[in-house]
Amino acid sequence: MRRTKCCYLLFLLLGVFGSSGLAQIASRPADQWIPLLEPPDRVANLNIPEVVAALRLEKGYSVADIGAGSGLFSRRLARTIDPGLLYAVDIDSQLLKHIDATCKAERIPNIRTVPAASEDPKIPDKVDLIFLCDTLHHIAGPDKYLTKLPAYLKPGGRVAVIDFRENWPSGHESMKFTAEQLQFCMTFAGFKKVEDLRIPKNAFFHIYALK
């Protein structure tokens, strides 16, 4: 019975993310990405202070921001957990250099940039929280990627996923997935959903813990 249920779930997983599993979807140069990641309207819509507050982080926590991009969330998260470490994880070395430069300029001492592989975040140590905002839909084979995450969590650690609920931007047609589809994949990866938040606008914000 258990084997039948697992096989059925695996079948669902393959169908959920099959259209985005062919290649890493993040190919534009970093100097083109940065202006797209921090325009005033996007920053306002993400409601960063409220999102970070909802994570209930404590001083000294360690956090991995996967798909850190320009460091928009990384900077706020790092200040919240200082002196804890924030790992800014990305596959783009130029974006990581941008994060290093902005952290130096803003005197944020507790961010460590991490060059990830496309199939593995390569987080240097176990963390209290893994954070993915508008990232999962850019990952090739996200169903398999999610199964890597338990190995990077401390006991009691959590995973927070924010992504589009509706009104996906133009050009994202092949990347779309639903919160329900994500739930199948997180269950298969060994997680249970512990919170379902309605911020930011036009997004789902789910927090998961290991079963």
PDB file of C-alpha atoms in Angstrom:
ATOM      1  CA  MET A   1       0.000   0.000   0.000  1.00  0.00           C
ATOM      2  CA  ARG A   2       2.796   2.416   0.984  1.00  0.00           C
ATOM      3  CA  ARG A   3       4.704   1.620  -2.209  1.00  0.00           C
ATOM      4  CA  THR A   4       1.613   2.276  -4.315  1.00  0.00           C
ATOM      5  CA  LYS A   5       1.068   5.628  -2.610  1.00  0.00           C
ATOM      6  CA  CYS A   6       4.725   6.643  -3.134  1.00  0.00           C
ATOM      7  CA  CYS A   7       4.637   5.646  -6.790  1.00  0.00           C
ATOM      8  CA  TYR A   8       1.464   7.656  -7.288  1.00  0.00           C
ATOM      9  CA  LEU A   9       3.071  10.670  -5.635  1.00  0.00           C
ATOM     10  CA  LEU A  10       6.179  10.323  -7.792  1.00  0.00           C
ATOM     11  CA  PHE A  11       3.951  10.271 -10.877  1.00  0.00           C
ATOM     12  CA  LEU A  12       2.374  13.518  -9.716  1.00  0.00           C
ATOM     13  CA  LEU A  13       5.779  15.065  -9.116  1.00  0.00           C
ATOM     14  CA  LEU A  14       6.954  14.317 -12.622  1.00  0.00           C
ATOM     15  CA  GLY A  15       3.838  15.934 -13.997  1.00  0.00           C
ATOM     16  CA  VAL A  16       4.045  18.978 -11.755  1.00  0.00           C
ATOM     17  CA  PHE A  17       7.417  20.297 -12.832  1.00  0.00           C
ATOM     18  CA  GLY A  18       8.026  18.487 -16.080  1.00  0.00           C
ATOM     19  CA  SER A  19       7.816  21.600 -18.219  1.00  0.00           C
ATOM     20  CA  SER A  20      10.527  23.419 -16.254  1.00  0.00           C
ATOM     21  CA  GLY A  21      12.960  20.564 -15.806  1.00  0.00           C
ATOM     22  CA  LEU A  22      14.976  20.884 -18.993  1.00  0.00           C
ATOM     23  CA  ALA A  23      17.405  23.695 -18.187  1.00  0.00           C
ATOM     24  CA  GLN A  24      18.302  26.271 -15.594  1.00  0.00           C
ATOM     25  CA  ILE A  25      16.021  29.238 -16.230  1.00  0.00           C
ATOM     26  CA  ALA A  26      18.179  32.197 -15.252  1.00  0.00           C
ATOM     27  CA  SER A  27      20.289  33.010 -18.254  1.00  0.00           C
ATOM     28  CA  ARG A  28      20.264  36.815 -18.567  1.00  0.00           C
ATOM     29  CA  PRO A  29      23.424  38.716 -17.466  1.00  0.00           C
ATOM     30  CA  ALA A  30      23.630  39.980 -13.900  1.00  0.00           C
ATOM     31  CA  ASP A  31      23.736  43.623 -14.958  1.00  0.00           C
ATOM     32  CA  GLN A  32      20.335  43.099 -16.580  1.00  0.00           C
ATOM     33  CA  TRP A  33      18.906  41.213 -13.607  1.00  0.00           C
ATOM     34  CA  ILE A  34      19.763  43.733 -10.898  1.00  0.00           C
ATOM     35  CA  PRO A  35      17.517  46.591 -12.164  1.00  0.00           C
ATOM     36  CA  LEU A  36      14.657  44.105 -12.526  1.00  0.00           C
ATOM     37  CA  LEU A  37      15.037  42.792  -8.976  1.00  0.00           C
ATOM     38  CA  GLU A  38      14.938  46.054  -7.044  1.00  0.00           C
ATOM     39  CA  PRO A  39      12.586  48.537  -8.771  1.00  0.00           C
ATOM     40  CA  PRO A  40      10.459  50.497  -6.272  1.00  0.00           C
ATOM     41  CA  ASP A  41       7.184  48.807  -7.265  1.00  0.00           C
ATOM     42  CA  ARG A  42       8.572  45.286  -6.752  1.00  0.00           C
ATOM     43  CA  VAL A  43      10.221  46.232  -3.464  1.00  0.00           C
ATOM     44  CA  ALA A  44       6.954  47.734  -2.214  1.00  0.00           C
ATOM     45  CA  ASN A  45       4.898  44.737  -3.341  1.00  0.00           C
ATOM     46  CA  LEU A  46       7.186  42.230  -1.631  1.00  0.00           C
ATOM     47  CA  ASN A  47       6.560  43.933   1.723  1.00  0.00           C
ATOM     48  CA  ILE A  48       9.964  42.844   2.982  1.00  0.00           C
ATOM     49  CA  PRO A  49       9.645  44.022   6.614  1.00  0.00           C
ATOM     50  CA  GLU A  50       6.368  42.106   7.083  1.00  0.00           C
ATOM     51  CA  VAL A  51       7.722  38.974   5.399  1.00  0.00           C
ATOM     52  CA  VAL A  52      10.852  38.946   7.561  1.00  0.00           C
ATOM     53  CA  ALA A  53       8.812  39.597  10.720  1.00  0.00           C
ATOM     54  CA  ALA A  54       6.563  36.631   9.861  1.00  0.00           C
ATOM     55  CA  LEU A  55       9.601  34.334   9.867  1.00  0.00           C
ATOM     56  CA  ARG A  56      10.089  34.970  13.610  1.00  0.00           C
ATOM     57  CA  LEU A  57      13.856  34.866  13.390  1.00  0.00           C
ATOM     58  CA  GLU A  58      16.080  35.269  16.424  1.00  0.00           C
ATOM     59  CA  LYS A  59      19.488  36.819  16.891  1.00  0.00           C
ATOM     60  CA  GLY A  60      22.178  34.231  16.202  1.00  0.00           C
ATOM     61  CA  TYR A  61      20.091  32.159  13.774  1.00  0.00           C
ATOM     62  CA  SER A  62      21.650  30.985  10.533  1.00  0.00           C
ATOM     63  CA  VAL A  63      19.725  31.444   7.276  1.00  0.00           C
ATOM     64  CA  ALA A  64      20.294  30.467   3.636  1.00  0.00           C
ATOM     65  CA  ASP A  65      18.707  32.751   1.051  1.00  0.00           C
ATOM     66  CA  ILE A  66      18.613  30.526  -2.052  1.00  0.00           C
ATOM     67  CA  GLY A  67      18.411  32.487  -5.276  1.00  0.00           C
ATOM     68  CA  ALA A  68      19.573  35.575  -3.410  1.00  0.00           C
ATOM     69  CA  GLY A  69      19.821  37.584  -6.635  1.00  0.00           C
ATOM     70  CA  SER A  70      20.774  41.183  -5.845  1.00  0.00           C
ATOM     71  CA  GLY A  71      20.577  40.546  -2.091  1.00  0.00           C
ATOM     72  CA  LEU A  72      17.269  42.324  -1.602  1.00  0.00           C
ATOM     73  CA  PHE A  73      16.071  39.931   1.129  1.00  0.00           C
ATOM     74  CA  SER A  74      19.562  38.859   2.183  1.00  0.00           C
ATOM     75  CA  ARG A  75      20.411  42.277   3.578  1.00  0.00           C
ATOM     76  CA  ARG A  76      17.261  42.518   5.699  1.00  0.00           C
ATOM     77  CA  LEU A  77      17.550  38.921   6.896  1.00  0.00           C
ATOM     78  CA  ALA A  78      21.208  39.403   7.828  1.00  0.00           C
ATOM     79  CA  ARG A  79      20.459  42.480   9.918  1.00  0.00           C
ATOM     80  CA  THR A  80      17.665  40.599  11.687  1.00  0.00           C
ATOM     81  CA  ILE A  81      19.800  37.615  12.740  1.00  0.00           C
ATOM     82  CA  ASP A  82      23.107  39.438  13.355  1.00  0.00           C
ATOM     83  CA  PRO A  83      25.468  38.042  14.680  1.00  0.00           C
ATOM     84  CA  GLY A  84      24.082  34.901  13.026  1.00  0.00           C
ATOM     85  CA  LEU A  85      25.232  34.075   9.510  1.00  0.00           C
ATOM     86  CA  LEU A  86      23.260  34.689   6.332  1.00  0.00           C
ATOM     87  CA  TYR A  87      24.313  32.581   3.357  1.00  0.00           C
ATOM     88  CA  ALA A  88      23.441  34.361   0.103  1.00  0.00           C
ATOM     89  CA  VAL A  89      23.212  31.478  -2.374  1.00  0.00           C
ATOM     90  CA  ASP A  90      23.132  31.899  -6.145  1.00  0.00           C
ATOM     91  CA  ILE A  91      24.446  30.271  -9.323  1.00  0.00           C
ATOM     92  CA  ASP A  92      25.472  33.635 -10.811  1.00  0.00           C
ATOM     93  CA  SER A  93      28.952  34.739  -9.711  1.00  0.00           C
ATOM     94  CA  GLN A  94      28.329  38.324 -10.836  1.00  0.00           C
ATOM     95  CA  LEU A  95      25.254  38.615  -8.644  1.00  0.00           C
ATOM     96  CA  LEU A  96      27.283  37.297  -5.712  1.00  0.00           C
ATOM     97  CA  LYS A  97      29.956  39.930  -6.387  1.00  0.00           C
ATOM     98  CA  HIS A  98      27.208  42.563  -6.364  1.00  0.00           C
ATOM     99  CA  ILE A  99      26.012  41.296  -2.963  1.00  0.00           C
ATOM    100  CA  ASP A 100      29.569  41.404  -1.577  1.00  0.00           C
ATOM    101  CA  ALA A 101      29.950  44.980  -2.799  1.00  0.00           C
ATOM    102  CA  THR A 102      26.638  46.201  -1.399  1.00  0.00           C
ATOM    103  CA  CYS A 103      27.282  44.527   1.958  1.00  0.00           C
ATOM    104  CA  LYS A 104      30.652  46.244   2.168  1.00  0.00           C
ATOM    105  CA  ALA A 105      29.079  49.585   1.275  1.00  0.00           C
ATOM    106  CA  GLU A 106      26.275  49.143   3.805  1.00  0.00           C
ATOM    107  CA  ARG A 107      28.545  47.650   6.479  1.00  0.00           C
ATOM    108  CA  ILE A 108      26.704  44.357   6.805  1.00  0.00           C
ATOM    109  CA  PRO A 109      29.306  41.981   8.252  1.00  0.00           C
ATOM    110  CA  ASN A 110      27.416  38.708   8.510  1.00  0.00           C
ATOM    111  CA  ILE A 111      26.621  37.749   4.896  1.00  0.00           C
ATOM    112  CA  ARG A 112      28.611  34.995   3.219  1.00  0.00           C
ATOM    113  CA  THR A 113      28.070  34.552  -0.514  1.00  0.00           C
ATOM    114  CA  VAL A 114      27.834  30.949  -1.724  1.00  0.00           C
ATOM    115  CA  PRO A 115      28.302  29.854  -5.361  1.00  0.00           C
ATOM    116  CA  ALA A 116      25.691  27.140  -5.845  1.00  0.00           C
ATOM    117  CA  ALA A 117      25.392  24.380  -8.406  1.00  0.00           C
ATOM    118  CA  SER A 118      22.275  24.350 -10.556  1.00  0.00           C
ATOM    119  CA  GLU A 119      21.127  21.115  -8.910  1.00  0.00           C
ATOM    120  CA  ASP A 120      22.343  21.756  -5.338  1.00  0.00           C
ATOM    121  CA  PRO A 121      22.535  24.908  -3.161  1.00  0.00           C
ATOM    122  CA  LYS A 122      25.879  23.849  -1.646  1.00  0.00           C
ATOM    123  CA  ILE A 123      25.135  25.565   1.672  1.00  0.00           C
ATOM    124  CA  PRO A 124      28.353  25.359   3.727  1.00  0.00           C
ATOM    125  CA  ASP A 125      26.666  24.412   7.009  1.00  0.00           C
ATOM    126  CA  LYS A 126      23.301  23.415   8.402  1.00  0.00           C
ATOM    127  CA  VAL A 127      20.935  26.342   8.948  1.00  0.00           C
ATOM    128  CA  ASP A 128      17.817  27.232  10.912  1.00  0.00           C
ATOM    129  CA  LEU A 129      15.950  28.512   7.865  1.00  0.00           C
ATOM    130  CA  ILE A 130      16.103  28.076   4.111  1.00  0.00           C
ATOM    131  CA  PHE A 131      14.398  30.940   2.284  1.00  0.00           C
ATOM    132  CA  LEU A 132      13.341  30.921  -1.386  1.00  0.00           C
ATOM    133  CA  CYS A 133      11.541  33.958  -2.804  1.00  0.00           C
ATOM    134  CA  ASP A 134      10.602  33.946  -6.500  1.00  0.00           C
ATOM    135  CA  THR A 135      13.338  31.344  -6.935  1.00  0.00           C
ATOM    136  CA  LEU A 136      11.834  27.892  -7.256  1.00  0.00           C
ATOM    137  CA  HIS A 137      10.300  28.528 -10.671  1.00  0.00           C
ATOM    138  CA  HIS A 138      13.785  29.346 -12.014  1.00  0.00           C
ATOM    139  CA  ILE A 139      15.262  26.000 -10.912  1.00  0.00           C
ATOM    140  CA  ALA A 140      15.517  23.121 -13.344  1.00  0.00           C
ATOM    141  CA  GLY A 141      14.027  19.960 -11.841  1.00  0.00           C
ATOM    142  CA  PRO A 142      12.745  21.668  -8.671  1.00  0.00           C
ATOM    143  CA  ASP A 143      11.113  18.449  -7.445  1.00  0.00           C
ATOM    144  CA  LYS A 144      14.545  16.796  -7.190  1.00  0.00           C
ATOM    145  CA  TYR A 145      16.126  19.987  -5.870  1.00  0.00           C
ATOM    146  CA  LEU A 146      13.745  20.088  -2.910  1.00  0.00           C
ATOM    147  CA  THR A 147      14.813  16.618  -1.802  1.00  0.00           C
ATOM    148  CA  LYS A 148      18.314  18.050  -1.191  1.00  0.00           C
ATOM    149  CA  LEU A 149      17.125  20.569   1.390  1.00  0.00           C
ATOM    150  CA  PRO A 150      16.618  18.355   4.479  1.00  0.00           C
ATOM    151  CA  ALA A 151      20.368  17.677   4.604  1.00  0.00           C
ATOM    152  CA  TYR A 152      21.009  21.408   5.073  1.00  0.00           C
ATOM    153  CA  LEU A 153      18.649  21.980   7.996  1.00  0.00           C
ATOM    154  CA  LYS A 154      19.397  21.933  11.694  1.00  0.00           C
ATOM    155  CA  PRO A 155      16.971  20.019  13.941  1.00  0.00           C
ATOM    156  CA  GLY A 156      13.787  22.079  14.024  1.00  0.00           C
ATOM    157  CA  GLY A 157      14.822  23.956  10.888  1.00  0.00           C
ATOM    158  CA  ARG A 158      12.286  25.318   8.410  1.00  0.00           C
ATOM    159  CA  VAL A 159      11.920  26.098   4.718  1.00  0.00           C
ATOM    160  CA  ALA A 160      10.028  29.202   3.547  1.00  0.00           C
ATOM    161  CA  VAL A 161       8.829  29.397  -0.059  1.00  0.00           C
ATOM    162  CA  ILE A 162       7.363  32.509  -1.677  1.00  0.00           C
ATOM    163  CA  ASP A 163       6.245  32.443  -5.296  1.00  0.00           C
ATOM    164  CA  PHE A 164       3.516  33.716  -7.579  1.00  0.00           C
ATOM    165  CA  ARG A 165      -0.036  32.699  -6.758  1.00  0.00           C
ATOM    166  CA  GLU A 166      -1.535  34.230  -9.924  1.00  0.00           C
ATOM    167  CA  ASN A 167      -0.812  36.920 -12.528  1.00  0.00           C
ATOM    168  CA  TRP A 168       2.527  35.407 -13.465  1.00  0.00           C
ATOM    169  CA  PRO A 169       4.723  37.837 -15.444  1.00  0.00           C
ATOM    170  CA  SER A 170       4.953  37.509 -19.187  1.00  0.00           C
ATOM    171  CA  GLY A 171       7.613  35.021 -20.232  1.00  0.00           C
ATOM    172  CA  HIS A 172       7.007  32.737 -17.251  1.00  0.00           C
ATOM    173  CA  GLU A 173       4.470  30.496 -18.967  1.00  0.00           C
ATOM    174  CA  SER A 174       6.651  27.370 -18.867  1.00  0.00           C
ATOM    175  CA  MET A 175       7.661  27.969 -15.237  1.00  0.00           C
ATOM    176  CA  LYS A 176       4.217  28.123 -13.651  1.00  0.00           C
ATOM    177  CA  PHE A 177       3.210  25.888 -10.765  1.00  0.00           C
ATOM    178  CA  THR A 178       0.553  26.079  -8.065  1.00  0.00           C
ATOM    179  CA  ALA A 179       0.776  26.008  -4.301  1.00  0.00           C
ATOM    180  CA  GLU A 180      -1.011  22.661  -4.381  1.00  0.00           C
ATOM    181  CA  GLN A 181       1.594  21.216  -6.728  1.00  0.00           C
ATOM    182  CA  LEU A 182       4.359  22.505  -4.493  1.00  0.00           C
ATOM    183  CA  GLN A 183       2.711  20.764  -1.565  1.00  0.00           C
ATOM    184  CA  PHE A 184       3.005  17.385  -3.313  1.00  0.00           C
ATOM    185  CA  CYS A 185       6.706  17.977  -3.892  1.00  0.00           C
ATOM    186  CA  MET A 186       7.433  19.165  -0.369  1.00  0.00           C
ATOM    187  CA  THR A 187       5.608  16.150   1.046  1.00  0.00           C
ATOM    188  CA  PHE A 188       7.686  13.855  -1.128  1.00  0.00           C
ATOM    189  CA  ALA A 189      10.852  15.633   0.065  1.00  0.00           C
ATOM    190  CA  GLY A 190       9.916  14.908   3.687  1.00  0.00           C
ATOM    191  CA  PHE A 191       8.267  18.167   4.763  1.00  0.00           C
ATOM    192  CA  LYS A 192       4.952  19.195   6.283  1.00  0.00           C
ATOM    193  CA  LYS A 193       3.400  22.637   5.906  1.00  0.00           C
ATOM    194  CA  VAL A 194       3.231  24.527   9.203  1.00  0.00           C
ATOM    195  CA  GLU A 195       2.132  27.986   8.013  1.00  0.00           C
ATOM    196  CA  ASP A 196       0.204  29.404   5.049  1.00  0.00           C
ATOM    197  CA  LEU A 197       0.573  33.180   4.867  1.00  0.00           C
ATOM    198  CA  ARG A 198      -1.022  35.670   2.474  1.00  0.00           C
ATOM    199  CA  ILE A 199       1.887  38.034   2.040  1.00  0.00           C
ATOM    200  CA  PRO A 200       3.247  39.398  -0.240  1.00  0.00           C
ATOM    201  CA  LYS A 201       0.406  40.438  -2.542  1.00  0.00           C
ATOM    202  CA  ASN A 202      -0.250  38.073  -5.461  1.00  0.00           C
ATOM    203  CA  ALA A 203       1.922  35.374  -3.869  1.00  0.00           C
ATOM    204  CA  PHE A 204       1.765  32.368  -1.641  1.00  0.00           C
ATOM    205  CA  PHE A 205       4.088  32.208   1.360  1.00  0.00           C
ATOM    206  CA  HIS A 206       4.363  28.735   2.824  1.00  0.00           C
ATOM    207  CA  ILE A 207       6.583  27.615   5.684  1.00  0.00           C
ATOM    208  CA  TYR A 208       7.543  23.956   6.031  1.00  0.00           C
ATOM    209  CA  ALA A 209       9.197  21.824   8.682  1.00  0.00           C
ATOM    210  CA  LEU A 210      10.535  18.301   8.501  1.00  0.00           C
ATOM    211  CA  LYS A 211       8.039  15.593   9.372  1.00  0.00           C
TER     212      LYS A 211
END
